[in-house]
């Protein structure tokens, strides 16, 4: 499935950059995890009280996904900073946008069930 968004050309550049990124940090590249769990990516920065709150809310669900955090304040994640600067926390599930600002547990539960089918 091809992911598109407004400004699709920019999205393609982002995808290319992230595939080429060989950093030691989370390199938002969504492949099947070794555990075969869906990958929930949290776009965050420090400090982020809403991100801390979101991680607490996610705690009961952690056995159902692999959590990857992307610190948008790092230089190699500048594309994500440009995109999500005022919207963190932002969540992607298996590389697709899921939600932002606050955790919607109903939406998360529904998406995790769908992803595990």
C-alpha positions as protocol buffer text, in pm:
chain_id: "A"
residue {
  index: 1
  type: UNK
  ca { x: 0 y: 0 z: 0 }
}
residue {
  index: 2
  type: UNK
  ca { x: 138 y: 340 z: -91 }
}
residue {
  index: 3
  type: UNK
  ca { x: 109 y: 613 z: 168 }
}
residue {
  index: 4
  type: UNK
  ca { x: 27 y: 953 z: 30 }
}
residue {
  index: 5
  type: UNK
  ca { x: -48 y: 1285 z: 187 }
}
residue {
  index: 6
  type: UNK
  ca { x: -93 y: 1645 z: 81 }
}
residue {
  index: 7
  type: UNK
  ca { x: 239 y: 1753 z: -63 }
}
residue {
  index: 8
  type: UNK
  ca { x: 307 y: 1398 z: -181 }
}
residue {
  index: 9
  type: UNK
  ca { x: 640 y: 1498 z: -333 }
}
residue {
  index: 10
  type: UNK
  ca { x: 764 y: 1605 z: 10 }
}
residue {
  index: 11
  type: UNK
  ca { x: 635 y: 1281 z: 157 }
}
residue {
  index: 12
  type: UNK
  ca { x: 836 y: 1081 z: -99 }
}
residue {
  index: 13
  type: UNK
  ca { x: 1150 y: 1278 z: -10 }
}
residue {
  index: 14
  type: UNK
  ca { x: 1088 y: 1209 z: 359 }
}
residue {
  index: 15
  type: UNK
  ca { x: 1051 y: 838 z: 290 }
}
residue {
  index: 16
  type: UNK
  ca { x: 1374 y: 834 z: 88 }
}
residue {
  index: 17
  type: UNK
  ca { x: 1565 y: 1023 z: 358 }
}
residue {
  index: 18
  type: UNK
  ca { x: 1445 y: 792 z: 629 }
}
residue {
  index: 19
  type: UNK
  ca { x: 1538 y: 480 z: 435 }
}
residue {
  index: 20
  type: UNK
  ca { x: 1888 y: 616 z: 382 }
}
residue {
  index: 21
  type: UNK
  ca { x: 1937 y: 729 z: 742 }
}
residue {
  index: 22
  type: UNK
  ca { x: 2198 y: 506 z: 906 }
}
residue {
  index: 23
  type: UNK
  ca { x: 2190 y: 683 z: 1241 }
}
residue {
  index: 24
  type: UNK
  ca { x: 2205 y: 506 z: 1574 }
}
residue {
  index: 25
  type: UNK
  ca { x: 1870 y: 658 z: 1666 }
}
residue {
  index: 26
  type: UNK
  ca { x: 1529 y: 531 z: 1569 }
}
residue {
  index: 27
  type: UNK
  ca { x: 1518 y: 555 z: 1192 }
}
residue {
  index: 28
  type: UNK
  ca { x: 1147 y: 541 z: 1126 }
}
residue {
  index: 29
  type: UNK
  ca { x: 1160 y: 256 z: 882 }
}
residue {
  index: 30
  type: UNK
  ca { x: 864 y: 30 z: 914 }
}
residue {
  index: 31
  type: UNK
  ca { x: 944 y: -328 z: 847 }
}
residue {
  index: 32
  type: UNK
  ca { x: 801 y: -630 z: 1018 }
}
residue {
  index: 33
  type: UNK
  ca { x: 939 y: -633 z: 1369 }
}
residue {
  index: 34
  type: UNK
  ca { x: 1115 y: -941 z: 1497 }
}
residue {
  index: 35
  type: UNK
  ca { x: 830 y: -989 z: 1740 }
}
residue {
  index: 36
  type: UNK
  ca { x: 569 y: -957 z: 1462 }
}
residue {
  index: 37
  type: UNK
  ca { x: 394 y: -688 z: 1663 }
}
residue {
  index: 38
  type: UNK
  ca { x: 266 y: -369 z: 1504 }
}
residue {
  index: 39
  type: UNK
  ca { x: 510 y: -78 z: 1533 }
}
residue {
  index: 40
  type: UNK
  ca { x: 377 y: 228 z: 1713 }
}
residue {
  index: 41
  type: UNK
  ca { x: 599 y: 529 z: 1647 }
}
residue {
  index: 42
  type: UNK
  ca { x: 586 y: 818 z: 1892 }
}
residue {
  index: 43
  type: UNK
  ca { x: 714 y: 1150 z: 1758 }
}
residue {
  index: 44
  type: UNK
  ca { x: 834 y: 1346 z: 2060 }
}
residue {
  index: 45
  type: UNK
  ca { x: 1090 y: 1593 z: 2193 }
}
residue {
  index: 46
  type: UNK
  ca { x: 1215 y: 1701 z: 2533 }
}
residue {
  index: 47
  type: UNK
  ca { x: 1047 y: 1844 z: 2729 }
}
residue {
  index: 48
  type: UNK
  ca { x: 700 y: 1724 z: 2634 }
}
residue {
  index: 49
  type: UNK
  ca { x: 454 y: 1678 z: 2923 }
}
residue {
  index: 50
  type: UNK
  ca { x: 184 y: 1552 z: 2685 }
}
residue {
  index: 51
  type: UNK
  ca { x: 428 y: 1288 z: 2557 }
}
residue {
  index: 52
  type: UNK
  ca { x: 501 y: 1175 z: 2913 }
}
residue {
  index: 53
  type: UNK
  ca { x: 128 y: 1153 z: 2980 }
}
residue {
  index: 54
  type: UNK
  ca { x: 76 y: 959 z: 2656 }
}
residue {
  index: 55
  type: UNK
  ca { x: 345 y: 704 z: 2751 }
}
residue {
  index: 56
  type: UNK
  ca { x: 168 y: 643 z: 3083 }
}
residue {
  index: 57
  type: UNK
  ca { x: -164 y: 588 z: 2905 }
}
residue {
  index: 58
  type: UNK
  ca { x: 6 y: 345 z: 2661 }
}
residue {
  index: 59
  type: UNK
  ca { x: 150 y: 133 z: 2942 }
}
residue {
  index: 60
  type: UNK
  ca { x: -140 y: -121 z: 2958 }
}
residue {
  index: 61
  type: UNK
  ca { x: -118 y: -170 z: 2579 }
}
residue {
  index: 62
  type: UNK
  ca { x: 262 y: -216 z: 2551 }
}
residue {
  index: 63
  type: UNK
  ca { x: 239 y: -593 z: 2508 }
}
residue {
  index: 64
  type: UNK
  ca { x: 43 y: -533 z: 2185 }
}
residue {
  index: 65
  type: UNK
  ca { x: 296 y: -322 z: 1993 }
}
residue {
  index: 66
  type: UNK
  ca { x: 661 y: -234 z: 1959 }
}
residue {
  index: 67
  type: UNK
  ca { x: 716 y: 129 z: 2060 }
}
residue {
  index: 68
  type: UNK
  ca { x: 966 y: 339 z: 1868 }
}
residue {
  index: 69
  type: UNK
  ca { x: 1035 y: 697 z: 1971 }
}
residue {
  index: 70
  type: UNK
  ca { x: 1155 y: 962 z: 1729 }
}
residue {
  index: 71
  type: UNK
  ca { x: 1302 y: 1274 z: 1888 }
}
residue {
  index: 72
  type: UNK
  ca { x: 1207 y: 1543 z: 1638 }
}
residue {
  index: 73
  type: UNK
  ca { x: 1457 y: 1788 z: 1789 }
}
residue {
  index: 74
  type: UNK
  ca { x: 1755 y: 1586 z: 1659 }
}
residue {
  index: 75
  type: UNK
  ca { x: 1914 y: 1727 z: 1342 }
}
residue {
  index: 76
  type: UNK
  ca { x: 1857 y: 1407 z: 1144 }
}
residue {
  index: 77
  type: UNK
  ca { x: 1483 y: 1432 z: 1217 }
}
residue {
  index: 78
  type: UNK
  ca { x: 1441 y: 1792 z: 1095 }
}
residue {
  index: 79
  type: UNK
  ca { x: 1178 y: 1687 z: 841 }
}
residue {
  index: 80
  type: UNK
  ca { x: 961 y: 1560 z: 1126 }
}
residue {
  index: 81
  type: UNK
  ca { x: 1029 y: 1879 z: 1325 }
}
residue {
  index: 82
  type: UNK
  ca { x: 902 y: 2084 z: 1031 }
}
residue {
  index: 83
  type: UNK
  ca { x: 594 y: 1867 z: 1008 }
}
residue {
  index: 84
  type: UNK
  ca { x: 504 y: 1808 z: 1375 }
}
residue {
  index: 85
  type: UNK
  ca { x: 668 y: 2097 z: 1566 }
}
residue {
  index: 86
  type: UNK
  ca { x: 344 y: 2211 z: 1731 }
}
residue {
  index: 87
  type: UNK
  ca { x: 155 y: 1881 z: 1729 }
}
residue {
  index: 88
  type: UNK
  ca { x: 352 y: 1636 z: 1943 }
}
residue {
  index: 89
  type: UNK
  ca { x: 288 y: 1379 z: 2057 }
}
residue {
  index: 90
  type: UNK
  ca { x: 208 y: 1229 z: 1718 }
}
residue {
  index: 91
  type: UNK
  ca { x: 158 y: 857 z: 1663 }
}
residue {
  index: 92
  type: UNK
  ca { x: 201 y: 642 z: 1352 }
}
residue {
  index: 93
  type: UNK
  ca { x: 104 y: 276 z: 1346 }
}
residue {
  index: 94
  type: UNK
  ca { x: 306 y: 70 z: 1098 }
}
residue {
  index: 95
  type: UNK
  ca { x: 412 y: 388 z: 919 }
}
residue {
  index: 96
  type: UNK
  ca { x: 68 y: 545 z: 887 }
}
residue {
  index: 97
  type: UNK
  ca { x: -64 y: 841 z: 1083 }
}
residue {
  index: 98
  type: UNK
  ca { x: -287 y: 729 z: 1370 }
}
residue {
  index: 99
  type: UNK
  ca { x: -344 y: 1022 z: 1610 }
}
residue {
  index: 100
  type: UNK
  ca { x: -190 y: 1332 z: 1766 }
}
residue {
  index: 101
  type: UNK
  ca { x: -194 y: 1544 z: 2083 }
}
residue {
  index: 102
  type: UNK
  ca { x: -358 y: 1288 z: 2314 }
}
residue {
  index: 103
  type: UNK
  ca { x: -397 y: 911 z: 2313 }
}
residue {
  index: 104
  type: UNK
  ca { x: -740 y: 800 z: 2200 }
}
residue {
  index: 105
  type: UNK
  ca { x: -758 y: 452 z: 2356 }
}
residue {
  index: 106
  type: UNK
  ca { x: -1064 y: 352 z: 2154 }
}
residue {
  index: 107
  type: UNK
  ca { x: -891 y: 440 z: 1828 }
}
residue {
  index: 108
  type: UNK
  ca { x: -568 y: 273 z: 1943 }
}
residue {
  index: 109
  type: UNK
  ca { x: -746 y: -48 z: 2043 }
}
residue {
  index: 110
  type: UNK
  ca { x: -935 y: -63 z: 1712 }
}
residue {
  index: 111
  type: UNK
  ca { x: -618 y: 1 z: 1509 }
}
residue {
  index: 112
  type: UNK
  ca { x: -417 y: -260 z: 1702 }
}
residue {
  index: 113
  type: UNK
  ca { x: -689 y: -521 z: 1646 }
}
residue {
  index: 114
  type: UNK
  ca { x: -695 y: -442 z: 1275 }
}
residue {
  index: 115
  type: UNK
  ca { x: -314 y: -451 z: 1252 }
}
residue {
  index: 116
  type: UNK
  ca { x: -292 y: -791 z: 1417 }
}
residue {
  index: 117
  type: UNK
  ca { x: -531 y: -959 z: 1172 }
}
